[in-house]
Every structure is written in C-alpha cells, then in structure tokens.
Coordinates of C-alpha atoms in Angstrom, one line a residue:
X1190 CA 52.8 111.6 112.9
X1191 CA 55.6 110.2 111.2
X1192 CA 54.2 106.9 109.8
X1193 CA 51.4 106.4 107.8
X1194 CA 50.2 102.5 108.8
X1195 CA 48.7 100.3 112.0
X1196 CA 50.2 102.8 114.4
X1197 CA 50.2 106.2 113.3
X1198 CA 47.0 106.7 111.2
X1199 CA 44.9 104.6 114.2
X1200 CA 46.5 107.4 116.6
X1201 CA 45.9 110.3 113.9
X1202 CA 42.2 108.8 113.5
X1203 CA 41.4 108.1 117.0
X1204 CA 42.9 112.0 118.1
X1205 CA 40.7 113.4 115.5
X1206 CA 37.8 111.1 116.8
X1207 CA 38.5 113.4 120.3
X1208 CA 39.3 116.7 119.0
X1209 CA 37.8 118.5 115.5
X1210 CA 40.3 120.1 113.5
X1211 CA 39.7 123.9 115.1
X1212 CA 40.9 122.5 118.2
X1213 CA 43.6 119.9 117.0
X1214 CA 45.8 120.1 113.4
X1215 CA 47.3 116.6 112.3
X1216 CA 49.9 115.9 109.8
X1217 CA 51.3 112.8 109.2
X1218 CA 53.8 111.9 106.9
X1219 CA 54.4 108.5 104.9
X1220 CA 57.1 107.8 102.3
X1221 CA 55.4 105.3 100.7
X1222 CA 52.6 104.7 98.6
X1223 CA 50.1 103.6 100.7
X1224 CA 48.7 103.7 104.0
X1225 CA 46.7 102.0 106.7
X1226 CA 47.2 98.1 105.0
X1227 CA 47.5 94.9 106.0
X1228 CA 51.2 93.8 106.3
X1229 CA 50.2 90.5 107.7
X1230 CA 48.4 89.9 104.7
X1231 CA 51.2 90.5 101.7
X1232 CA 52.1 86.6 101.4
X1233 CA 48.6 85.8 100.9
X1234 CA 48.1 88.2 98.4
X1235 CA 51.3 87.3 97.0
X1236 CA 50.4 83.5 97.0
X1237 CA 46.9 84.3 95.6
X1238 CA 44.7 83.7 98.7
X1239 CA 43.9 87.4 98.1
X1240 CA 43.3 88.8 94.3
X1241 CA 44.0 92.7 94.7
X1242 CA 46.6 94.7 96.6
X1243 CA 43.5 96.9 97.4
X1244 CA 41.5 94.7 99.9
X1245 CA 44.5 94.9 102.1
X1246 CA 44.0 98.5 102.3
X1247 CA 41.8 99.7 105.2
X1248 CA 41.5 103.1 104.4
X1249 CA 42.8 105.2 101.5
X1250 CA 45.1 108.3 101.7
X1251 CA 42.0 110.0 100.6
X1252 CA 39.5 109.0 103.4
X1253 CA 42.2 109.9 105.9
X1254 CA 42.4 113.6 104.9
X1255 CA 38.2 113.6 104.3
X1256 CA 38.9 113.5 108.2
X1257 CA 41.2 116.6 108.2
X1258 CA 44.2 114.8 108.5
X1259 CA 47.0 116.4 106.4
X1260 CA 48.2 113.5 105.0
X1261 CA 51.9 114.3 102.8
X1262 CA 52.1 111.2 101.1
X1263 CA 56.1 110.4 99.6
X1264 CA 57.3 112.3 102.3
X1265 CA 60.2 111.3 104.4
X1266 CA 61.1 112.6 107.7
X1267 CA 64.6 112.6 107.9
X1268 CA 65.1 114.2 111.0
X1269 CA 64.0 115.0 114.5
X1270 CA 65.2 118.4 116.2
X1271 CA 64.0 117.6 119.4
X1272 CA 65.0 120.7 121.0
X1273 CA 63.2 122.8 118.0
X1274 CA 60.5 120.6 118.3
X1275 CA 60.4 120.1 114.6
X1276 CA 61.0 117.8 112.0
X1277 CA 62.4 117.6 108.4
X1278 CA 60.9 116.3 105.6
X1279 CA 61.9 115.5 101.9
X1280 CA 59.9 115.2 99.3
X1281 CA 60.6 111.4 97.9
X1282 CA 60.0 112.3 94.5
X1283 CA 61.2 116.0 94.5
X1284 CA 63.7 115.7 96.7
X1285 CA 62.4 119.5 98.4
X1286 CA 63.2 119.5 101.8
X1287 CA 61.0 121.5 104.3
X1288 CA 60.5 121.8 108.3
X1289 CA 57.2 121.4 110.4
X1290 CA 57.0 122.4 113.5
X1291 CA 55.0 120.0 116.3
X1292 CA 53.3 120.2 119.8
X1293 CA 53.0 116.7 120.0
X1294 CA 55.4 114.1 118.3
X1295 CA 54.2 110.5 117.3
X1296 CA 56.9 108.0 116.2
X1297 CA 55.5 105.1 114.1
X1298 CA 58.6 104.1 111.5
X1299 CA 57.5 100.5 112.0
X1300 CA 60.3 98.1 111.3
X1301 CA 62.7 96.9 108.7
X1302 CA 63.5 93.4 107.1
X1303 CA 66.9 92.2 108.2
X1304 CA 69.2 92.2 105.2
X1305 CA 72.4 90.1 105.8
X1306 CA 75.6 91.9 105.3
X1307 CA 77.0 89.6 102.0
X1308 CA 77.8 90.0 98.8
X1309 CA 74.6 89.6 96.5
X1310 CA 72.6 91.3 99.2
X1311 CA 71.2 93.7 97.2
X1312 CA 71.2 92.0 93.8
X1313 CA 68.0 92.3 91.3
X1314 CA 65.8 89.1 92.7
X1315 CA 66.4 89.7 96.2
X1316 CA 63.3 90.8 98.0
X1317 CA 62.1 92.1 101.7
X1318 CA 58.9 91.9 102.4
X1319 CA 57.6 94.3 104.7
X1320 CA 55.2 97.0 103.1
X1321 CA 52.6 97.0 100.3
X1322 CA 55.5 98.7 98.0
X1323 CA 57.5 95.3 99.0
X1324 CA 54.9 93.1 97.8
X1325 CA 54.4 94.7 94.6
X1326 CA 58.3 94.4 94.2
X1327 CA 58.1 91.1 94.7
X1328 CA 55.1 90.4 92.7
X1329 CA 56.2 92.2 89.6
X1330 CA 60.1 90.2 89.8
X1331 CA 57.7 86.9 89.9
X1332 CA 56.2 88.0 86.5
X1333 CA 58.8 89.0 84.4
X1334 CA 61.1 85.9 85.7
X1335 CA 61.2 82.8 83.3
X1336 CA 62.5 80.7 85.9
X1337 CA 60.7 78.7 89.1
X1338 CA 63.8 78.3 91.1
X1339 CA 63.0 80.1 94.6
X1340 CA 65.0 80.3 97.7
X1341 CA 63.5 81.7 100.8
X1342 CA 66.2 82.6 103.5
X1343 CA 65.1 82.2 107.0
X1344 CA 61.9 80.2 108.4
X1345 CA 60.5 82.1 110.8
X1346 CA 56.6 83.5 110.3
X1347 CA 57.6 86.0 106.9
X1348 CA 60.1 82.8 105.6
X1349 CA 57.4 79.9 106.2
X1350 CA 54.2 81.9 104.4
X1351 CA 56.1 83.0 101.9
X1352 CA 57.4 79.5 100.8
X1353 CA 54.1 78.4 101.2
X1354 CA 52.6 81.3 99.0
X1355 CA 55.4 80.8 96.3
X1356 CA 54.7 76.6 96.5
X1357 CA 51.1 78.4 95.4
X1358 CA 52.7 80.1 92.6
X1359 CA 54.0 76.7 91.0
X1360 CA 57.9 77.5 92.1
X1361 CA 60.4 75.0 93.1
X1362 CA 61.0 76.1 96.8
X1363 CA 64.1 75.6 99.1
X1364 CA 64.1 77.3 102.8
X1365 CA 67.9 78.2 103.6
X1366 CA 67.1 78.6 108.2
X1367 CA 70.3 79.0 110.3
X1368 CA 68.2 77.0 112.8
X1369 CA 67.9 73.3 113.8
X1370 CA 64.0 73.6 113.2
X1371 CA 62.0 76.1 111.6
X1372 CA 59.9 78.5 113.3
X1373 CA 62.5 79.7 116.2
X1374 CA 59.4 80.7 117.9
X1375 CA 58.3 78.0 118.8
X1376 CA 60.9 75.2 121.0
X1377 CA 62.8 73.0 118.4
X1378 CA 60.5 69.7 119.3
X1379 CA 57.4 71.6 118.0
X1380 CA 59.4 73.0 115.1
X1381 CA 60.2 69.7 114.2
X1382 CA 56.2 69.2 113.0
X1383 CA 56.2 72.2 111.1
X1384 CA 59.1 70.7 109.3
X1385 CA 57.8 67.6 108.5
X1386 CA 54.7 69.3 107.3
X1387 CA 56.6 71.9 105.3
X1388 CA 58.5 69.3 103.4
X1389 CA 55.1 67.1 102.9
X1390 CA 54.4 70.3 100.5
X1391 CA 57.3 69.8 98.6
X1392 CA 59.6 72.3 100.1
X1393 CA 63.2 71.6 100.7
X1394 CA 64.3 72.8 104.3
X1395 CA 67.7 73.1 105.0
X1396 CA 68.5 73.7 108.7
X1397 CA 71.4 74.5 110.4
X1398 CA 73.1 76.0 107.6
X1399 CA 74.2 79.4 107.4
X1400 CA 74.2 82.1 103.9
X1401 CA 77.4 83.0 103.2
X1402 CA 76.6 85.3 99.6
X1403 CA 74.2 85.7 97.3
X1404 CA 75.8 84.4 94.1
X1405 CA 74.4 86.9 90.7
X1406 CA 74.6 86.2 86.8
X1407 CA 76.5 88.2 84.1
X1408 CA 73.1 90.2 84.4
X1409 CA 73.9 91.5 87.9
X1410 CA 70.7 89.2 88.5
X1411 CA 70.8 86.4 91.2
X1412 CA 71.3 83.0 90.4
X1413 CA 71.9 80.8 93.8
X1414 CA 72.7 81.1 97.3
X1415 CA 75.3 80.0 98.7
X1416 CA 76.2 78.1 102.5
X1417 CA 79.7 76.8 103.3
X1418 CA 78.4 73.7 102.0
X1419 CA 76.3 74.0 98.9
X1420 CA 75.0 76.2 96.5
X1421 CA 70.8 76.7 95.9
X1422 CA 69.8 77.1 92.7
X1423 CA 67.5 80.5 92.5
X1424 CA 65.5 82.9 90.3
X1425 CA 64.7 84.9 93.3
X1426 CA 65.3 85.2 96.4
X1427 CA 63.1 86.0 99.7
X1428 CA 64.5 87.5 103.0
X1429 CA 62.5 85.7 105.8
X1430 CA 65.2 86.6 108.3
X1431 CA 62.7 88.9 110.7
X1432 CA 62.6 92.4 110.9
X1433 CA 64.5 95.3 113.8
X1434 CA 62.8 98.3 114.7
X1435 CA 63.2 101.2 112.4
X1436 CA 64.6 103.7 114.6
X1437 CA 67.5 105.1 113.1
X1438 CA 65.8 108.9 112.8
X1439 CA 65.1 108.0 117.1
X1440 CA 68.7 107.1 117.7
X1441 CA 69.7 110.4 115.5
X1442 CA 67.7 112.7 118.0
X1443 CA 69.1 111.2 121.1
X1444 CA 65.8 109.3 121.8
X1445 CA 65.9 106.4 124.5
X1446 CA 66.1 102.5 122.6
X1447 CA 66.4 99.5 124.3
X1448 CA 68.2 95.9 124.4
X1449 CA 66.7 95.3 121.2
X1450 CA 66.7 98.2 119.1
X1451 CA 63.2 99.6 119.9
X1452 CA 61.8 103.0 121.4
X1453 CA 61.1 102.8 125.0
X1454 CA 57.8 103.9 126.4
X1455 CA 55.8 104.4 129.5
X1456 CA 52.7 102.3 129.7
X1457 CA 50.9 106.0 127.9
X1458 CA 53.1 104.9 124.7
X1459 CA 55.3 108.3 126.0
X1460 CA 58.7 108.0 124.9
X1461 CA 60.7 108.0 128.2
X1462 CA 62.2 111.3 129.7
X1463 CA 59.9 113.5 126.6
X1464 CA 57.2 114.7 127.9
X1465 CA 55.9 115.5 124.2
X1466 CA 57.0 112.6 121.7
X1467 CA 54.9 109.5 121.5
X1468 CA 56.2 106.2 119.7
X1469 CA 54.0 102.7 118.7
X1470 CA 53.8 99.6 116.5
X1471 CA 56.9 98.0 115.0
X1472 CA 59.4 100.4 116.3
X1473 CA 59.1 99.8 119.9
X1474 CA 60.1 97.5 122.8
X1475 CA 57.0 96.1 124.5
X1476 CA 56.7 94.7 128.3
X1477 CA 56.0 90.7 128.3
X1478 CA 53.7 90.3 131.3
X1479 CA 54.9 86.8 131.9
X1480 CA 58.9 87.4 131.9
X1481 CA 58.9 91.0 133.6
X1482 CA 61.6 92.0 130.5
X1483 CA 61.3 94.2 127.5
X1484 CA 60.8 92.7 123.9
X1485 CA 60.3 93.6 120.2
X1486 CA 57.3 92.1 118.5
X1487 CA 56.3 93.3 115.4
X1488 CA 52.6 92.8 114.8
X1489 CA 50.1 94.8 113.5
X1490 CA 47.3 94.0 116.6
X1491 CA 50.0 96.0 118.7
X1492 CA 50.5 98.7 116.6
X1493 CA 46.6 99.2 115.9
X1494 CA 46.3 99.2 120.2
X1495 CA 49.4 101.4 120.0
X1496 CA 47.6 103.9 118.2
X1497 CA 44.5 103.7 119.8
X1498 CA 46.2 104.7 123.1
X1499 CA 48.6 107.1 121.6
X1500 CA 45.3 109.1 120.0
X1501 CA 43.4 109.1 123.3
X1502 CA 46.2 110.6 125.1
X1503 CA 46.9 112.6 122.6
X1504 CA 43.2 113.9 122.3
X1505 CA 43.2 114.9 125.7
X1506 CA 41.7 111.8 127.0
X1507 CA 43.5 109.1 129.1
X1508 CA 44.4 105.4 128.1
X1509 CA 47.5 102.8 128.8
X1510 CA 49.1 99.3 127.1
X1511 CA 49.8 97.5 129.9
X1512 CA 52.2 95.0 128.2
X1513 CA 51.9 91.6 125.8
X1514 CA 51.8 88.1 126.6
X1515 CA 53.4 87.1 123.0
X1516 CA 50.8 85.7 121.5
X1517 CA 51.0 84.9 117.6
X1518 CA 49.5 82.2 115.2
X1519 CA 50.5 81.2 111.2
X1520 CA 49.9 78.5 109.1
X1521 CA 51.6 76.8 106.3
X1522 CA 48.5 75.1 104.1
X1523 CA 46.3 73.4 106.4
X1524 CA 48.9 73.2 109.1
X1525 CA 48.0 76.1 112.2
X1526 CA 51.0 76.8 114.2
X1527 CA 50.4 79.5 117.9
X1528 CA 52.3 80.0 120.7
X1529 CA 52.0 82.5 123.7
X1530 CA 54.4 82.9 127.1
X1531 CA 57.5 81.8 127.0
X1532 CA 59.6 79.1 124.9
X1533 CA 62.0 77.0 127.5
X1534 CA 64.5 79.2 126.8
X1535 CA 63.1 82.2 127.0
X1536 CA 61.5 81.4 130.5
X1537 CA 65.7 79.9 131.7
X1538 CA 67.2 83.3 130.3
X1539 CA 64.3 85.1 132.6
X1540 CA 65.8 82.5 135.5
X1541 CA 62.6 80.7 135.9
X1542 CA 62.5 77.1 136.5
X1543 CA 60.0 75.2 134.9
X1544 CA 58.3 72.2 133.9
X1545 CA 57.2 71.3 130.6
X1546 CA 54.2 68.5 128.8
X1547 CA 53.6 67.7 125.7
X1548 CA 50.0 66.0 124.7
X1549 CA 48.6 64.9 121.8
X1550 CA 44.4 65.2 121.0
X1551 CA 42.6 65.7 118.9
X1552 CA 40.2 69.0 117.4
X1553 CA 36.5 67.5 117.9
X1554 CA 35.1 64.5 119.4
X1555 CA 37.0 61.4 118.1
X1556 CA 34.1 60.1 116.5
X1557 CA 32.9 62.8 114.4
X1558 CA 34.0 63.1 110.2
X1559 CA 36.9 65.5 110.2
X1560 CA 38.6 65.4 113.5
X1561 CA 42.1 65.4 113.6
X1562 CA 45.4 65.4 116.0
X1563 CA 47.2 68.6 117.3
X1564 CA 49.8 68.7 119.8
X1565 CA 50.1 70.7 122.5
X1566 CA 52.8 71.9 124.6
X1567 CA 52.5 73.6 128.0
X1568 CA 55.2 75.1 130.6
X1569 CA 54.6 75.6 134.1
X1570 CA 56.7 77.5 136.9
X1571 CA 57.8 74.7 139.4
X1572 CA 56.2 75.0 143.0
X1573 CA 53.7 77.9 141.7
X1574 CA 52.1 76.1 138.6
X1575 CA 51.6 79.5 137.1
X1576 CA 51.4 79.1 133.3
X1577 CA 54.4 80.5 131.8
X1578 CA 53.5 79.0 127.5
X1579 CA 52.0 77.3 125.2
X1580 CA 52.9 76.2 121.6
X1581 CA 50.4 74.1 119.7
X1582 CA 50.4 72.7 116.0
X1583 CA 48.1 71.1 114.5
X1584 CA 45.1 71.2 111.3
X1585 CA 42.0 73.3 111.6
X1586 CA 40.6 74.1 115.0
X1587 CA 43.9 74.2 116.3
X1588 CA 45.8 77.8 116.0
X1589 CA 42.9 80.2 117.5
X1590 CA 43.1 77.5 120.7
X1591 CA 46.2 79.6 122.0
X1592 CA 43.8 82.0 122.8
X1593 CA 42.3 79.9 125.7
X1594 CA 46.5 80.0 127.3
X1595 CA 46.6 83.8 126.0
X1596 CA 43.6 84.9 128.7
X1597 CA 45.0 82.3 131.4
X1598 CA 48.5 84.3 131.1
X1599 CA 47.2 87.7 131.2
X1600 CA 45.3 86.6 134.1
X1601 CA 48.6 84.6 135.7
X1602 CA 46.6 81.6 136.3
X1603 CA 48.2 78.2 137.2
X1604 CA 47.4 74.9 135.3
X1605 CA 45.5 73.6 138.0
X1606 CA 43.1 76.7 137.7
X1607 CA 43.2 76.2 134.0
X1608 CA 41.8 72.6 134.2
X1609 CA 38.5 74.2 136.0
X1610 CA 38.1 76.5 133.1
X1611 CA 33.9 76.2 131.3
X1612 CA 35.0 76.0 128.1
X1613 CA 32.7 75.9 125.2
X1614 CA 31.5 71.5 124.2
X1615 CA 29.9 69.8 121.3
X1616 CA 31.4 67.1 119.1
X1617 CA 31.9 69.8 116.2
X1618 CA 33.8 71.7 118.1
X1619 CA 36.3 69.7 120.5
X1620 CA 36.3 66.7 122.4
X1621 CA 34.8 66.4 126.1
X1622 CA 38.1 68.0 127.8
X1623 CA 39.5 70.1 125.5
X1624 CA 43.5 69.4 124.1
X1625 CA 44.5 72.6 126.1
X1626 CA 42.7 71.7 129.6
X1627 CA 44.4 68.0 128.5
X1628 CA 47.5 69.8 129.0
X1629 CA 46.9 72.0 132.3
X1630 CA 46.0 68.2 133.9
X1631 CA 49.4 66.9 133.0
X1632 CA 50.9 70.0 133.3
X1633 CA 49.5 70.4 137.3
X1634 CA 50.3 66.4 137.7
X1635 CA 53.7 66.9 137.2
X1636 CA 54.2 70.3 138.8
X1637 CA 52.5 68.5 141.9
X1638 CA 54.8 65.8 141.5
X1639 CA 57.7 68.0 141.8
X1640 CA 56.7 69.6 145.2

C-alpha cells in the first residue's frame, strides 16, 4: 500500500479483515506522520471547532500494525518498477533507500494542493492545507505571527472554511478568487449567496481578480499579495486553490492517467491494462453517473469506499464502485451550501440540453420558531425530465437536503417522479411539500411546458 490515509489503510484493514496474516503480508508505507485522519476536518480544528489534532485521527499507526499490518511510517516510495514488481522506498528521515517486492500493488498517494507558479510561492507564511502535517504547519505560523492580516487565495470548499476558521481566530480576512462568485461548484447565481453571506462575516471577497506574486519582507516572510490591480495586506497566506491528483510516481511507471490527472480504473478499482496494481481516493478519476464522463473529486467518502473495494478484491473476495453522482456539502458559519449532478455548464460541455428553476422555501413549517429560507436550484434534461442537479444554500436543515436529489440521480429519476417522493413531515422538520419536491414541481412544469 503506498498511502497511509482514507484509501489505503481502509483497503489494508478490510484485506486483513478477509485474509490473516499466514495467508496475506501487508505493508504500507506513509511519509508522513500520521495516518488514517480526517482531512475534511483540518479547518475546523484549525478554526477551533475541534480542540486536538488527535480526534481527527481514526486509528493510530499503532492499532494498524496490532492488525499485522507492517506499517513504515516516514517512508516514501519513490518509485514503481512495474516490470520488477517492486517498489523503492526512502527513509524520510534517514534518507536509506531500500526495495520491496509486491504481489499486489495499491496506489493511494491522494492528492496535492495547487501551488501557483509565482514568485513568493513558496515564501515562510504561505500554507497548503491538505494533510494533518499541513494543519500543524499552519497552526504553528498562526502562533508565532504578531500580525492578523490573512489572505486566503481561492474560494472554493478548502478557501471558504478556512476564511471562515481564521474569521474564528480573530484575523482580518480577504479571499483573493479568480472567479465571478465564490464556490465554482456551484453556478455563479447560487454563488452569489454565499458571497453575500461571506462578506456578512466580515470577509473581504475579491472576485475576478487574478494573483500575480506573493510579495515577501526583508525577512524572506510574506507581507501581501498581489493582483494587477492591488496589493492585500498579509501575515499569511492560505492556498484554497483545489487540489490535482498526486500521481507523479504513476506517470513515472508508465501507469494509465486521465483528462484530469488521475489514475484510471475499472469499476474493481484495477488500474487499467495491470492486472496486479490497484489505485483509490484522491489520486483517481471517478465515473459521474449523470454525465457518462470521467472526473477527479477528492473526498474522503470516496476514498474510504475506494478502499473498502480495493481490500475485498484484494482479499480474494469480490466488490465494485460503480461511479459518483458529485455530491458535496460545506458551510461557512450558519450558512449550509450542497450540490450534486451537474452545474449548467457542466451538463452543456456533456451536450445536454436542459432546463433549470430556482425556488425559494423555507426549512420547517412557516409558522414554527426557527424556520428559515434556503434556495433551491434544480436542472432537468428537456423532453426526458431526468434530473441532471441540484445546488441549494441556505441555514440549518438545508445542506444534508441534497441527499434527497443525491438518491433521485443515482436512481435517474425525473422531477415528475421526484414530486411523488414520501418524504419524511412535521413542522420541526420541513414544511408540508418539502423545498426540494417544491422544485421537482416547477422543474416538471416547465420541462412539460417545453414539449
């Protein structure tokens, strides 16, 4: 196993779940510290929402080899010999080099922050966050700095929870996004919310604007970012740019990668064309069920199924991943943002025509103490109705609702099914007709009207 998080160690513990250790030997190798954590959870634990690095951790380097698992903690593999079937390994800390033979070959190198190609890139202040040994970077730069300047560079999920967690830390935040609205994952009329709540918190957004360098003090230490138009005062910086595959050792070997950087697999989790190398998680290219293409999606509820299917097959037993609909949920303070399918122009570069609705409702019955508004925004395929997305933002009660569209997609439902759907009433929960069955009625209205 070469990976030690989501993907690997689920694989390494569901194989040894299959096969005892006189009939199966597992090593796995990770170069960092730590193992089997909670990625999705470093901005909360950087904000405060979570005291200790620890409860991120799921299990310990410690309980994995109790399992005889030969964990080699520090340990980077820094090549594959495909035709040897072996791999070489360093010795972080050493530096020793050594090679270990494999019968079986998983790939679970996750992925890597983007880090723009600029001057100041790389400068003392500048920060990734992508593993555990990230987060601790960034947390011990936050307590040795005097100043509260912050500048977070991209808004997507990584850029909006981390200016929310620094807002949490008491720092002045300003969110540098090349985009007209944050949160590209969602259309720019729904982003449009999550700007006007992200600047309700005191958070200066400036869209459409591009970082040209990183601008550093006599210290080497950064002191501003800078766009063709202004300068950002900052006494650190966060990349919140997204993340590409790490499958540089893959490439190295000759391994098959896709459009967007990332291994490609069978529905096994079999790396194409090799009968005896396995890849999951962050470094590979997924099928979306509702556009019939290949995508990257780094997220850890892939790479813990990843693994799960990887270590059944690897066992001896027999399991598949059958694709991804592109479900995904954040929030910045009490704001919950989802989407699953397809944004408008994901569903026009997959040559679909479409009609969209956008409704607003609200989380419980109107009349009952708390309720408030969300909005909801559906996509339909013209003449078929068959749900293609859904984006909704709104306060509490709203996020987990993209499950309800997450189901209908997997199940290629139209909106006119949806509307039919016996979903769960009382006052504390949701109104009478729930805000996403609100939307299936306008959304099968219109595509009716367009027959």
């Amino acid at each position: 196993m070469i990976g030690g998080d989501a993907a690997g160690m689920s694989a390494a513990s569901q194989a040894r779940r299959l096969k005892g250790p006189d009939e199966l030997e597992i090593v796995a190798f990770e170069r960092g510290h730590f193992t089997s954590y909670s990625a999705c959870g470093i901005p909360y634990w950087v904000g405060g929402d979570v005291p200790e690095r620890d409860q991120l951790i799921a299990r310990t380097p410690e309980e994995h080899r109790a399992r005889a698992i030969d964990l080699r903690m520090r340990t980077e593999v820094t090549e594959i010999d495909v035709a040897g079937q072996r791999v070489r390994a360093r010795d972080v800390d050493s530096g020793a080099e050594s090679w270990t033979s494999y019968d079986q070959l998983v790939i679970a190198t996750g992925a890597r922050p983007i880090r723009p190609d600029m001057p100041g890139a790389d400068a003392p202040g500048v920060h990734g966050v992508q593993t555990l040994d990230d987060g601790q970077a960034l947390i011990d730069t936050l307590a040795r700095t005097r100043g509260r300047r912050a500048v977070v560079i991209g808004a997507g999920y990584i850029g909006v929870e981390m200016a929310e967690a620094l807002i949490n830390r008491g720092y002045e935040v300003t969110v540098v996004n090349r985009g007209s609205e944050p949160m590209s994952t969602l259309d720019p009329d729904m982003g449009r919310l999550v700007h006007e709540a992200m600047e309700g918190l005191g958070i200066t957004m400036v869209n459409n604007a591009e970082v040209t360098k990183i601008l550093t003090g006599e210290d080497g230490h950064v002191r501003a970012v800078a766009t063709e138009a202004a300068e950002y005062p900052a006494d650190v910086v966060v990349l919140g740019i997204g993340v590409r595959p790490e499958t540089t050792l893959a490439a190295q070997a000759g391994l098959p990668l896709g459009a967007h950087g990332g291994l490609l697999t069978d529905l096994s989790m079999r790396v194409r064309g090799h009968a005896d190398i396995w890849a999951g998680g962050d470094c590979v290219e997924v099928l979306d069920l509702v556009s019939g293409q290949e995508r990257h999606i780094a997220l850890g509820t892939h790479a813990n199924k990843h693994g799960q299917v990887i270590g059944t097959n690897v066992g001896g037993g027999y399991a598949t991943f059958p694709g991804v609909v592109g479900t995904a949920v954040s929030k910045v303070c009490d704001l919950e943002i989802a989407r699953t399918g397809l944004r408008e122009k994901d569903a026009r570069r997959a040559g679909l025509r479409f009609t969209t609705v956008t409704i607003e409702s609200t989380s419980r019955a109107g009349y009952y103490p708390g309720t408030d508004l969300m909005t909801v925004k559906m996509l339909a395929e013209h003449r078929t109705g068959r749900l293609l997305g859904v984006q909704i933002v709104g306060r509490e009660g709203a996020g987990k609702r993209v499950d309800i569209a997450a189901v209908a997609l997997t199940a290629r439902m139209t909106v006119e099914q949806m509307t039919a759907l016996d979903l769960g009433y009382a006052p504390p929960f949701s109104p009478v007709w729930d805000p996403v069955l609100v939307a299936a009625r306008k959304a099968s209205k219109a595509v009716e009207h367009r027959r």
